[in-house]
Tab-separated table of C-alpha atoms in Angstrom:
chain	number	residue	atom	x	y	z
A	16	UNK	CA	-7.717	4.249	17.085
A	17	UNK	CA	-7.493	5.750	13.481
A	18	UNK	CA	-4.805	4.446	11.153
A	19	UNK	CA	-3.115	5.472	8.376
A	20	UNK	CA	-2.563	2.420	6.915
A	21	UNK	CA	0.241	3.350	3.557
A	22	UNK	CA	3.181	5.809	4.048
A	23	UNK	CA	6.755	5.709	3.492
A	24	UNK	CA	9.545	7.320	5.401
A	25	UNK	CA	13.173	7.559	3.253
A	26	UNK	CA	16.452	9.270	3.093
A	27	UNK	CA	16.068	10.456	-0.320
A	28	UNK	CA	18.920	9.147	-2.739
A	29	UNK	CA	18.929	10.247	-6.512
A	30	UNK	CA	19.814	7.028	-7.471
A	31	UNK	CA	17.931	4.679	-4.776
A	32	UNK	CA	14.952	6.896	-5.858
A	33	UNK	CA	15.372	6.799	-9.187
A	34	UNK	CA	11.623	6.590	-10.062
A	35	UNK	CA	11.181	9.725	-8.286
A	36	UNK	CA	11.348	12.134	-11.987
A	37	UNK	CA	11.796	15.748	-12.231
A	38	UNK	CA	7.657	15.960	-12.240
A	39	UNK	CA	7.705	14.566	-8.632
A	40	UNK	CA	10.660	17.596	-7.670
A	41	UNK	CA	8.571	18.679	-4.612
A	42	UNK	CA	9.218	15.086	-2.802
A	43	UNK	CA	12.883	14.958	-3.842
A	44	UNK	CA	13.824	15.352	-0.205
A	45	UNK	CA	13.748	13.662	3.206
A	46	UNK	CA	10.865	12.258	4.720
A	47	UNK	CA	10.963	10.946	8.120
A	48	UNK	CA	8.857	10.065	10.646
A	49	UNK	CA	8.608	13.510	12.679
A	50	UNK	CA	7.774	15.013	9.057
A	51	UNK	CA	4.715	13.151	9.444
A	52	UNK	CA	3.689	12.815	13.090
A	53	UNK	CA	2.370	16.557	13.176
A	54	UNK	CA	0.484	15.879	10.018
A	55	UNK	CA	-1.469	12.844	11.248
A	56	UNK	CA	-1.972	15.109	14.756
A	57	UNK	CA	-3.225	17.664	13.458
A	58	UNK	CA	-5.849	15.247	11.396
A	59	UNK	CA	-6.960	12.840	14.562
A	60	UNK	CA	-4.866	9.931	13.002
A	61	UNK	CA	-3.253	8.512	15.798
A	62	UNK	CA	-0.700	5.928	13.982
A	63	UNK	CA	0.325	4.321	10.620
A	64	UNK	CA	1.837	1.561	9.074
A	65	UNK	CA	4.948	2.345	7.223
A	66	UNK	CA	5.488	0.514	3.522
A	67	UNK	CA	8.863	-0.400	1.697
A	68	UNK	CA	9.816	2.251	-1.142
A	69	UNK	CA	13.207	0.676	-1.818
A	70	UNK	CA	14.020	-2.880	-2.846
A	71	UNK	CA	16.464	-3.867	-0.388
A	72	UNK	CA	16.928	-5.279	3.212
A	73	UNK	CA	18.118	-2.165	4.229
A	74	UNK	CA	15.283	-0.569	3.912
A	75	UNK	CA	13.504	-2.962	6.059
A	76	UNK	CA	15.829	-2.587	8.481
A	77	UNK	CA	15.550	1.363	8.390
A	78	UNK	CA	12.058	0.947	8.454
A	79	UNK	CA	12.342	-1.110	11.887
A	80	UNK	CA	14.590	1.628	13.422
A	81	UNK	CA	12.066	4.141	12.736
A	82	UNK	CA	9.080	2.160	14.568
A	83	UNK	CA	11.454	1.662	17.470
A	84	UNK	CA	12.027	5.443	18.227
A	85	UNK	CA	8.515	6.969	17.343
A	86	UNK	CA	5.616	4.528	19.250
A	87	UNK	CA	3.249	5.922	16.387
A	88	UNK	CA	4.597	3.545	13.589
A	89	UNK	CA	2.743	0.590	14.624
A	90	UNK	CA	3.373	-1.650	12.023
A	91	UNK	CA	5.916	-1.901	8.953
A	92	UNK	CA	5.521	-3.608	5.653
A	93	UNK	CA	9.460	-4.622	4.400
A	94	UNK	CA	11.165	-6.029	1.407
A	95	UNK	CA	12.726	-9.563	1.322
A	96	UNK	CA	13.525	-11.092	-1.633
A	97	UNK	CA	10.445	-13.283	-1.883
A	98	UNK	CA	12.223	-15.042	-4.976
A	99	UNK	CA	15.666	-15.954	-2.776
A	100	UNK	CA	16.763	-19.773	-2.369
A	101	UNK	CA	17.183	-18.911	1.314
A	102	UNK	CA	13.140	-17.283	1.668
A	103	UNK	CA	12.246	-19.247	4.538
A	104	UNK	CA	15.359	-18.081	6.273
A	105	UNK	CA	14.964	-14.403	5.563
A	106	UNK	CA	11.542	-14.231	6.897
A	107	UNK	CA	12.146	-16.739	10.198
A	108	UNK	CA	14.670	-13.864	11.194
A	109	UNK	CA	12.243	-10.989	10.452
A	110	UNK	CA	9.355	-13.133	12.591
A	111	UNK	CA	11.607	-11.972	15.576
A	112	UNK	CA	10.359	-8.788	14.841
A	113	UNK	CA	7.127	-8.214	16.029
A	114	UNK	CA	6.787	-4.727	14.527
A	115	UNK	CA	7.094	-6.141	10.760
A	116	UNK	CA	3.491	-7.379	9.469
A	117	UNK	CA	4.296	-8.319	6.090
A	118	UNK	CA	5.554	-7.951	2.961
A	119	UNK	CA	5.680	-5.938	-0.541
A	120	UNK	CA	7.627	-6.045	-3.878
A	121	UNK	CA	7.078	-3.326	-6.164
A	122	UNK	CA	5.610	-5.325	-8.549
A	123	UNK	CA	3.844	-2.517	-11.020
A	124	UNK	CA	7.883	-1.879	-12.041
A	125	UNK	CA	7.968	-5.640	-13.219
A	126	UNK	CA	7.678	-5.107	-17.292
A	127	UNK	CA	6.673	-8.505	-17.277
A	128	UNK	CA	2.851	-8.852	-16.546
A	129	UNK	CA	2.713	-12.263	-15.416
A	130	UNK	CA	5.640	-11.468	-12.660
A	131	UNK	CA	3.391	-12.598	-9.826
A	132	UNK	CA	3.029	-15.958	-11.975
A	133	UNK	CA	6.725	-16.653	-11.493
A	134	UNK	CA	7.314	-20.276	-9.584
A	135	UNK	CA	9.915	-18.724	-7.389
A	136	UNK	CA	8.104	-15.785	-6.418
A	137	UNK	CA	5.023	-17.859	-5.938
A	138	UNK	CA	7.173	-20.234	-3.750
A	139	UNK	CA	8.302	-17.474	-1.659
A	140	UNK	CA	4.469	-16.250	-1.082
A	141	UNK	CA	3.826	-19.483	-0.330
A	142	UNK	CA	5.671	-19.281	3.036
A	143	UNK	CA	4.109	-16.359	4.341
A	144	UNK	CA	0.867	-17.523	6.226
A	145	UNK	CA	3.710	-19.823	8.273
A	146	UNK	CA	4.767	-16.732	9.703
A	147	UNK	CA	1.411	-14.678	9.495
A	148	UNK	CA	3.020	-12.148	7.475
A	149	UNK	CA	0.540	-10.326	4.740
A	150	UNK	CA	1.382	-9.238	1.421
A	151	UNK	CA	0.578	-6.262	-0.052
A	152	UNK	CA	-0.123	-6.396	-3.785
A	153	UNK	CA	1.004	-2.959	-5.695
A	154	UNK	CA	0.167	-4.135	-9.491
A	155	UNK	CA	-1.249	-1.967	-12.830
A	156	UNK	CA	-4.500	-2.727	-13.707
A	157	UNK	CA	-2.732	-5.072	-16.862
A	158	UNK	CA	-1.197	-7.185	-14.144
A	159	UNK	CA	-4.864	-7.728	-12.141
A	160	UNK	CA	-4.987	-11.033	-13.418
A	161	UNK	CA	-1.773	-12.421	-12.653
A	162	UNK	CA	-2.679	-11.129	-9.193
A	163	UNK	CA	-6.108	-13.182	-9.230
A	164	UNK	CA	-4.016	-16.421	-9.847
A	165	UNK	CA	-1.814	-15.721	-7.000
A	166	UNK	CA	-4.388	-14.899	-4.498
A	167	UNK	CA	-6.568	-17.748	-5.452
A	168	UNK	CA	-3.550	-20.365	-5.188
A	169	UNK	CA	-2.905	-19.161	-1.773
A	170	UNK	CA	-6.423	-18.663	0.093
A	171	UNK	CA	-5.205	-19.032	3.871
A	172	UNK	CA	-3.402	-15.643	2.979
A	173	UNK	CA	-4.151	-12.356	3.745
A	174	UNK	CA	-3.510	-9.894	0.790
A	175	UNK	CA	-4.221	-6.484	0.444
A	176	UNK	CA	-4.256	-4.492	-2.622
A	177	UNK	CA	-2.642	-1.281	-2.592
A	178	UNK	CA	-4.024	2.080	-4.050
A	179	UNK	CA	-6.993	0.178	-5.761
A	180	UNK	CA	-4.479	-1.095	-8.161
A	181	UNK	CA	-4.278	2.209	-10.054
A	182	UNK	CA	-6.843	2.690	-12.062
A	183	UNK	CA	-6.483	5.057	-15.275
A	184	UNK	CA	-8.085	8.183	-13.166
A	185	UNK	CA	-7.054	10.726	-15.849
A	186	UNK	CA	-8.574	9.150	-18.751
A	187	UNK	CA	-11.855	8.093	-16.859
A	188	UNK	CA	-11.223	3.935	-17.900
A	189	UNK	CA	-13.059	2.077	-15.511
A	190	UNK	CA	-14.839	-1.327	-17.175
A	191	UNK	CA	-11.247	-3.468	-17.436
A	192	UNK	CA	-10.149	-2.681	-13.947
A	193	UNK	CA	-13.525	-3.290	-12.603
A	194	UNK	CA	-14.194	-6.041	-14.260
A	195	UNK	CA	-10.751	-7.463	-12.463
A	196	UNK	CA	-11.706	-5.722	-9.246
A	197	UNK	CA	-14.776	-7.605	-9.092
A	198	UNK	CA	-13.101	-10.918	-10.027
A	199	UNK	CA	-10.360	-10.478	-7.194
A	200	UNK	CA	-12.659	-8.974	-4.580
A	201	UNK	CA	-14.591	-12.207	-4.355
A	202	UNK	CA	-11.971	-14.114	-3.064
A	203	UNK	CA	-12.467	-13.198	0.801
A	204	UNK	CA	-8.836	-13.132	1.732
A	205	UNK	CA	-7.813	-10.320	-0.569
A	206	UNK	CA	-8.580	-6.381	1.278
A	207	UNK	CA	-8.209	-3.233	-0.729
A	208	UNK	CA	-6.464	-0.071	0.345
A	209	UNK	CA	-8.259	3.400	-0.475
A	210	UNK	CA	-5.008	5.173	-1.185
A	211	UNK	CA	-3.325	6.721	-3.876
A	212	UNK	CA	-5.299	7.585	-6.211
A	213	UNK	CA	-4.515	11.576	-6.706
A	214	UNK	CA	-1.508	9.965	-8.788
A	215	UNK	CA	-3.340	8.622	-11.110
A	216	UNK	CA	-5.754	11.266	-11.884
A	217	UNK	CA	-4.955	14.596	-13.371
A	218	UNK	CA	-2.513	15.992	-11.314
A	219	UNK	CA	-3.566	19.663	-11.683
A	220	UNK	CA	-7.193	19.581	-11.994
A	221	UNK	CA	-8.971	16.817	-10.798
A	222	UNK	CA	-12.138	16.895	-8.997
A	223	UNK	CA	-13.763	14.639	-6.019
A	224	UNK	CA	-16.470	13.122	-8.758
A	225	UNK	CA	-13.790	11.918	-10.418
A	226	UNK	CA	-13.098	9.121	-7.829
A	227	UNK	CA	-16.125	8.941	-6.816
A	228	UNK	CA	-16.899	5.951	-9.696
A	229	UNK	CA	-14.103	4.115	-8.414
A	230	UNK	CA	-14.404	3.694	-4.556
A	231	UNK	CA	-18.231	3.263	-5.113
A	232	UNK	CA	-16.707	0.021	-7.024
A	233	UNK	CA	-14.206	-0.614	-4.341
A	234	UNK	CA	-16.034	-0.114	-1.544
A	235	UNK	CA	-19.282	-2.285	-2.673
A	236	UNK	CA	-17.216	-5.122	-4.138
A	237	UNK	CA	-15.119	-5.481	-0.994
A	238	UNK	CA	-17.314	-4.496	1.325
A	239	UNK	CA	-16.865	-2.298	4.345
A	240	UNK	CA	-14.738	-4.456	6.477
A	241	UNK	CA	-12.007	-5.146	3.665
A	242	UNK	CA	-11.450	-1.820	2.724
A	243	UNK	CA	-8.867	1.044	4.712
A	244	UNK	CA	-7.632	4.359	4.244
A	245	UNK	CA	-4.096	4.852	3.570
A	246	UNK	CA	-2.639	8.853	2.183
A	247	UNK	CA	0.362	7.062	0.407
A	248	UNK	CA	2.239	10.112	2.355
A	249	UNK	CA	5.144	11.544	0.736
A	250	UNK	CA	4.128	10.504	-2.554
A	251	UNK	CA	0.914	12.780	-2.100
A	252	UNK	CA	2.403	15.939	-1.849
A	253	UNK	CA	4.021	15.422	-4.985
A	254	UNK	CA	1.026	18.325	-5.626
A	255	UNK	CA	-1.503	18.299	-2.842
A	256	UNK	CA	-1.630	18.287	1.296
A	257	UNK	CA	-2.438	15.437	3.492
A	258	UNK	CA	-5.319	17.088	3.887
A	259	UNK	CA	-6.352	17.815	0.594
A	260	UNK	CA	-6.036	13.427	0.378
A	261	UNK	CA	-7.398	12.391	3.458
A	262	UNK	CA	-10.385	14.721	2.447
A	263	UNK	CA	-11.022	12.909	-0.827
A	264	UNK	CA	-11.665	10.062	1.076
A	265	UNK	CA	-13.541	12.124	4.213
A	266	UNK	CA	-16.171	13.425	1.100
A	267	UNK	CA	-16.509	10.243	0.061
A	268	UNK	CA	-17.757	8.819	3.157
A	269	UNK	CA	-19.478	11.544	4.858
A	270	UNK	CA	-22.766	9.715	4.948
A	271	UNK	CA	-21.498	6.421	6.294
A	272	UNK	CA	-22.552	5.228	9.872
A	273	UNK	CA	-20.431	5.691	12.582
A	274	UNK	CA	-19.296	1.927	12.544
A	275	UNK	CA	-18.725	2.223	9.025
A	276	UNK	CA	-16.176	4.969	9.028
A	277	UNK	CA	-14.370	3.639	12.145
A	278	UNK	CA	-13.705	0.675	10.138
A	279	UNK	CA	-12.454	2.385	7.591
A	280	UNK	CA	-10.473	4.740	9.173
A	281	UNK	CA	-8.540	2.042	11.574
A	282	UNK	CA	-10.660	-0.890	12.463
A	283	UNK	CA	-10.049	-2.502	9.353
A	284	UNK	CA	-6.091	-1.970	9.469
A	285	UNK	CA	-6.199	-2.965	12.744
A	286	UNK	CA	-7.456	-6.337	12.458
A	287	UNK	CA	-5.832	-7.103	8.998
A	288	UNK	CA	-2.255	-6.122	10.366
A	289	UNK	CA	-2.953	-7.266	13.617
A	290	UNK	CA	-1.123	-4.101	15.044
């Protein structure tokens, strides 16, 4: 089974949205899961795992009523307050959904870079492996090593950075996020998601050999089996097609093995979401 493991489904909202800027105007609009299902079709992707785009409960709970009417949502990644007195509560209630695997907080929006240091958020990652929820990590590269404490304090859980923690693309900077990378990827319980990166390269004229520097890093740090693909769909069509994403990725790994690319392409998700 192929997986897309990073998309988003919302109701768009001017003000919910707000980080959505007049640059992004082409996404300013609905996105819901029959938007989508004819893209991954038509692409032999035969499910996803929706992530949070809104800090709120609601959109957890949105994000489980979407899963329950369209089968190919087969896992979601919420929003709880992870920093919340009542933590453990929150996430005992969500364990009695089975269709919610773990976890994010929008933590690149944080201007403080040692957010993920914070005692109460730490305290509220530290109940996660009780419930085998994962956490997905969306930092800057500036907040890579706050990230590296966090995942090394907590080595029973399962982590996953998202969109190779953004590297600067545009400018071609690549020795102080790989030098991170490289520190993070040898702790064994931290994967990496091969997703949006189009965002942070030049929006207008970038080329594959631009990435290519980057998931080389990625993908021999991590290895193959902690790596997945994920099209960070809506957000990628801010300028290009699902295709035009999904290929960057396709190029990349053309001359893999057969194994190799099936990992990539769901085995990896499969096993790390437990969907």
């Amino acid at each position: 089974m192929k997986i897309d493991s990073h998309q988003h489904f919302w109701h768009y909202c001017e003000v919910k949205h707000s980080w959505i800027n007049d640059q992004m105007s082409a996404i300013k609009r609905n996105f819901l899961p029959q938007d989508l299902q004819l893209e991954l079709e038509s692409k032999g992707i035969d499910g996803c795992v929706a992530v949070q785009a809104d800090q709120h409960e609601d959109e957890t709970d949105f994000l489980i009523e979407q899963a329950r009417e369209h089968n190919f949502i087969k896992g979601v990644v919420g929003w709880v307050d992870l920093r919340a007195d009542n933590i453990e509560d929150r996430l005992s209630y969500y364990a009695q959904e089975s269709i919610i695997k773990g976890f994010r907080h929008v933590v690149q929006d944080e201007p403080d870079v040692n957010f993920m240091r914070r005692p109460d958020f730490q305290y509220g990652i530290s109940k996660l492996e009780k419930y085998g929820f994962t956490y997905d990590i969306l930092i800057f590269p500036t907040q890579l090593a706050a990230a590296l404490d966090t995942v090394k304090r907590f080595p029973n859980q399962k982590f996953v950075i998202d969109h190779i923690a953004k590297p600067y693309i545009r400018d071609g900077k690549i020795d102080v996020w790989k030098k991170g990378m490289q520190e993070i990827a040898a702790c064994e319980n931290v994967h990496c998601k091969l997703s949006g990166m189009v965002t942070e390269a030049n929006w207008l004229s970038w080329k594959q050999s631009d990435f290519t520097p980057y998931l080389d890093a990625v993908i021999e740090m991590f290895g193959i089996d902690r790596v997945m693909y994920g099209s960070d769909w809506p957000v990628s069509l801010i300028e290009w097609s699902y295709g035009e994403v999904k290929g960057i990725i396709d190029t990349h790994i053309k001359n893999f093995s057969k194994e190799e690319k099936e990992k990539i392409y769901g085995k990896n998700a499969i096993a790390f979401y437990k969907l």
